[in-house]
Amino acid sequence: SYAVAMLDSHNNGVVLSSIFAREDSRSYAKPIVNGTSTYAMTKEEEEALHQAMSK
């Protein structure tokens, strides 16, 4: 599994994540506007977002 956030200088962008299991995998893309998303985010997605905003 992974989560990565890609943001511009205004903290707009996307968080991409994927969950791998033995029988299937799921991928998600959640839009980010001004450092927040209207979608519920996992702990890993939140962490990736905070790390991207701190750079």
Short mmCIF file of N, CA, C and O in Angstrom, two decimals:
data_model
loop_
_atom_site.label_atom_id
_atom_site.label_comp_id
_atom_site.label_asym_id
_atom_site.label_seq_id
_atom_site.Cartn_x
_atom_site.Cartn_y
_atom_site.Cartn_z
N SER A 1 0.84 -1.18 0.00
CA SER A 1 0.00 0.00 0.00
C SER A 1 0.88 1.24 0.00
O SER A 1 2.01 1.20 0.44
N TYR A 2 0.31 2.33 -0.51
CA TYR A 2 1.06 3.58 -0.50
C TYR A 2 0.09 4.76 -0.50
O TYR A 2 -1.09 4.61 -0.82
N ALA A 3 0.60 5.92 -0.16
CA ALA A 3 -0.12 7.18 -0.28
C ALA A 3 0.90 8.24 -0.64
O ALA A 3 1.97 8.31 -0.04
N VAL A 4 0.59 9.06 -1.64
CA VAL A 4 1.48 10.13 -2.07
C VAL A 4 0.64 11.37 -2.38
O VAL A 4 -0.45 11.25 -2.94
N ALA A 5 1.14 12.51 -1.98
CA ALA A 5 0.45 13.78 -2.26
C ALA A 5 1.30 14.59 -3.23
O ALA A 5 2.52 14.69 -3.06
N MET A 6 0.66 15.14 -4.25
CA MET A 6 1.33 16.00 -5.21
C MET A 6 0.60 17.34 -5.20
O MET A 6 -0.59 17.41 -5.53
N LEU A 7 1.31 18.38 -4.76
CA LEU A 7 0.71 19.70 -4.58
C LEU A 7 1.50 20.78 -5.29
O LEU A 7 2.71 20.66 -5.47
N ASP A 8 0.79 21.86 -5.67
CA ASP A 8 1.49 23.03 -6.19
C ASP A 8 1.83 23.98 -5.05
O ASP A 8 1.60 23.65 -3.88
N SER A 9 2.31 25.15 -5.37
CA SER A 9 2.73 26.10 -4.33
C SER A 9 1.56 26.68 -3.53
O SER A 9 1.77 27.32 -2.51
N HIS A 10 0.34 26.45 -3.98
CA HIS A 10 -0.86 26.92 -3.28
C HIS A 10 -1.56 25.79 -2.54
O HIS A 10 -2.71 25.94 -2.11
N ASN A 11 -0.88 24.65 -2.39
CA ASN A 11 -1.42 23.45 -1.73
C ASN A 11 -2.68 22.92 -2.42
O ASN A 11 -3.60 22.43 -1.78
N ASN A 12 -2.69 23.01 -3.75
CA ASN A 12 -3.74 22.40 -4.56
C ASN A 12 -3.12 21.23 -5.30
O ASN A 12 -1.97 21.30 -5.74
N GLY A 13 -3.86 20.14 -5.43
CA GLY A 13 -3.33 18.99 -6.14
C GLY A 13 -4.16 17.76 -5.90
O GLY A 13 -5.39 17.80 -5.91
N VAL A 14 -3.47 16.65 -5.61
CA VAL A 14 -4.15 15.37 -5.48
C VAL A 14 -3.39 14.47 -4.51
O VAL A 14 -2.17 14.57 -4.40
N VAL A 15 -4.12 13.62 -3.81
CA VAL A 15 -3.52 12.55 -3.02
C VAL A 15 -3.88 11.25 -3.72
O VAL A 15 -5.05 10.97 -3.99
N LEU A 16 -2.86 10.47 -4.07
CA LEU A 16 -3.05 9.16 -4.69
C LEU A 16 -2.73 8.10 -3.66
O LEU A 16 -1.73 8.20 -2.94
N SER A 17 -3.56 7.07 -3.59
CA SER A 17 -3.28 5.98 -2.67
C SER A 17 -3.76 4.67 -3.27
O SER A 17 -4.61 4.65 -4.18
N SER A 18 -3.21 3.60 -2.78
CA SER A 18 -3.58 2.28 -3.24
C SER A 18 -3.46 1.30 -2.09
O SER A 18 -2.57 1.41 -1.25
N ILE A 19 -4.38 0.36 -2.06
CA ILE A 19 -4.40 -0.69 -1.05
C ILE A 19 -4.32 -2.03 -1.77
O ILE A 19 -5.14 -2.32 -2.64
N PHE A 20 -3.31 -2.81 -1.44
CA PHE A 20 -3.11 -4.10 -2.07
C PHE A 20 -3.51 -5.21 -1.11
O PHE A 20 -3.17 -5.18 0.06
N ALA A 21 -4.23 -6.20 -1.61
CA ALA A 21 -4.60 -7.38 -0.84
C ALA A 21 -4.33 -8.61 -1.69
O ALA A 21 -3.99 -8.50 -2.87
N ARG A 22 -4.48 -9.76 -1.11
CA ARG A 22 -4.21 -11.00 -1.85
C ARG A 22 -5.13 -11.17 -3.05
O ARG A 22 -4.71 -11.65 -4.09
N GLU A 23 -6.37 -10.79 -2.92
CA GLU A 23 -7.34 -11.06 -3.97
C GLU A 23 -7.71 -9.85 -4.81
O GLU A 23 -8.33 -10.00 -5.86
N ASP A 24 -7.38 -8.66 -4.37
CA ASP A 24 -7.68 -7.47 -5.17
C ASP A 24 -6.83 -6.29 -4.71
O ASP A 24 -6.10 -6.38 -3.73
N SER A 25 -6.92 -5.23 -5.47
CA SER A 25 -6.27 -3.99 -5.08
C SER A 25 -7.20 -2.84 -5.48
O SER A 25 -7.98 -2.95 -6.42
N ARG A 26 -7.08 -1.76 -4.73
CA ARG A 26 -7.91 -0.58 -4.99
C ARG A 26 -7.03 0.65 -5.01
O ARG A 26 -6.12 0.78 -4.19
N SER A 27 -7.32 1.53 -5.96
CA SER A 27 -6.59 2.79 -6.07
C SER A 27 -7.56 3.95 -5.93
O SER A 27 -8.71 3.86 -6.37
N TYR A 28 -7.08 5.02 -5.32
CA TYR A 28 -7.91 6.19 -5.06
C TYR A 28 -7.16 7.46 -5.45
O TYR A 28 -5.95 7.53 -5.28
N ALA A 29 -7.89 8.45 -5.94
CA ALA A 29 -7.36 9.78 -6.19
C ALA A 29 -8.32 10.77 -5.56
O ALA A 29 -9.52 10.75 -5.86
N LYS A 30 -7.81 11.61 -4.67
CA LYS A 30 -8.65 12.56 -3.95
C LYS A 30 -8.13 13.96 -4.20
O LYS A 30 -6.95 14.24 -3.96
N PRO A 31 -8.99 14.86 -4.68
CA PRO A 31 -8.54 16.23 -4.96
C PRO A 31 -8.25 16.99 -3.67
O PRO A 31 -8.92 16.80 -2.66
N ILE A 32 -7.26 17.86 -3.76
CA ILE A 32 -6.87 18.72 -2.64
C ILE A 32 -6.97 20.18 -3.10
O ILE A 32 -6.41 20.54 -4.13
N VAL A 33 -7.69 20.99 -2.35
CA VAL A 33 -7.82 22.42 -2.63
C VAL A 33 -7.48 23.18 -1.35
O VAL A 33 -8.08 22.94 -0.31
N ASN A 34 -6.48 24.05 -1.47
CA ASN A 34 -6.01 24.83 -0.30
C ASN A 34 -5.65 23.94 0.88
O ASN A 34 -5.92 24.27 2.03
N GLY A 35 -5.05 22.80 0.60
CA GLY A 35 -4.55 21.92 1.66
C GLY A 35 -5.58 21.02 2.31
O GLY A 35 -5.27 20.36 3.29
N THR A 36 -6.81 20.98 1.78
CA THR A 36 -7.84 20.12 2.36
C THR A 36 -8.59 19.38 1.26
O THR A 36 -8.59 19.78 0.09
N SER A 37 -9.27 18.33 1.65
CA SER A 37 -10.09 17.55 0.73
C SER A 37 -11.50 17.43 1.29
O SER A 37 -11.69 17.36 2.50
N THR A 38 -12.46 17.38 0.40
CA THR A 38 -13.85 17.17 0.83
C THR A 38 -14.12 15.68 1.05
O THR A 38 -15.19 15.33 1.55
N TYR A 39 -13.16 14.84 0.70
CA TYR A 39 -13.30 13.39 0.88
C TYR A 39 -12.65 12.96 2.19
O TYR A 39 -11.65 13.54 2.61
N ALA A 40 -13.20 11.96 2.81
CA ALA A 40 -12.58 11.38 4.01
C ALA A 40 -11.24 10.78 3.61
O ALA A 40 -11.12 10.15 2.55
N MET A 41 -10.23 11.01 4.45
CA MET A 41 -8.90 10.51 4.14
C MET A 41 -8.40 9.59 5.23
O MET A 41 -8.73 9.78 6.40
N THR A 42 -7.60 8.60 4.82
CA THR A 42 -7.00 7.69 5.79
C THR A 42 -5.87 8.39 6.53
O THR A 42 -5.40 9.46 6.11
N LYS A 43 -5.41 7.76 7.58
CA LYS A 43 -4.27 8.30 8.34
C LYS A 43 -3.05 8.45 7.43
O LYS A 43 -2.34 9.45 7.49
N GLU A 44 -2.80 7.47 6.59
CA GLU A 44 -1.65 7.50 5.68
C GLU A 44 -1.79 8.63 4.66
O GLU A 44 -0.81 9.30 4.33
N GLU A 45 -3.00 8.85 4.15
CA GLU A 45 -3.22 9.94 3.20
C GLU A 45 -3.01 11.29 3.88
O GLU A 45 -2.39 12.19 3.30
N GLU A 46 -3.52 11.43 5.09
CA GLU A 46 -3.32 12.67 5.86
C GLU A 46 -1.84 12.93 6.09
O GLU A 46 -1.37 14.05 5.96
N GLU A 47 -1.10 11.90 6.44
CA GLU A 47 0.33 12.04 6.68
C GLU A 47 1.06 12.47 5.41
O GLU A 47 1.92 13.36 5.45
N ALA A 48 0.73 11.86 4.28
CA ALA A 48 1.35 12.24 3.01
C ALA A 48 1.03 13.70 2.67
O ALA A 48 1.90 14.44 2.20
N LEU A 49 -0.20 14.13 2.92
CA LEU A 49 -0.60 15.50 2.67
C LEU A 49 0.19 16.47 3.54
O LEU A 49 0.73 17.47 3.06
N HIS A 50 0.30 16.20 4.83
CA HIS A 50 1.03 17.07 5.75
C HIS A 50 2.52 17.14 5.38
O HIS A 50 3.12 18.21 5.45
N GLN A 51 3.08 16.01 4.97
CA GLN A 51 4.49 16.02 4.56
C GLN A 51 4.68 16.87 3.32
O GLN A 51 5.65 17.63 3.21
N ALA A 52 3.77 16.76 2.35
CA ALA A 52 3.88 17.54 1.11
C ALA A 52 3.72 19.02 1.40
O ALA A 52 4.42 19.85 0.79
N MET A 53 2.84 19.40 2.30
CA MET A 53 2.62 20.81 2.61
C MET A 53 3.78 21.41 3.38
O MET A 53 3.99 22.62 3.34
N SER A 54 4.56 20.60 4.07
CA SER A 54 5.67 21.12 4.87
C SER A 54 6.93 21.36 4.03
O SER A 54 7.91 21.89 4.54
N LYS A 55 6.92 21.00 2.78
CA LYS A 55 8.12 21.17 1.94
C LYS A 55 8.07 22.45 1.16
O LYS A 55 7.11 22.99 0.84
#
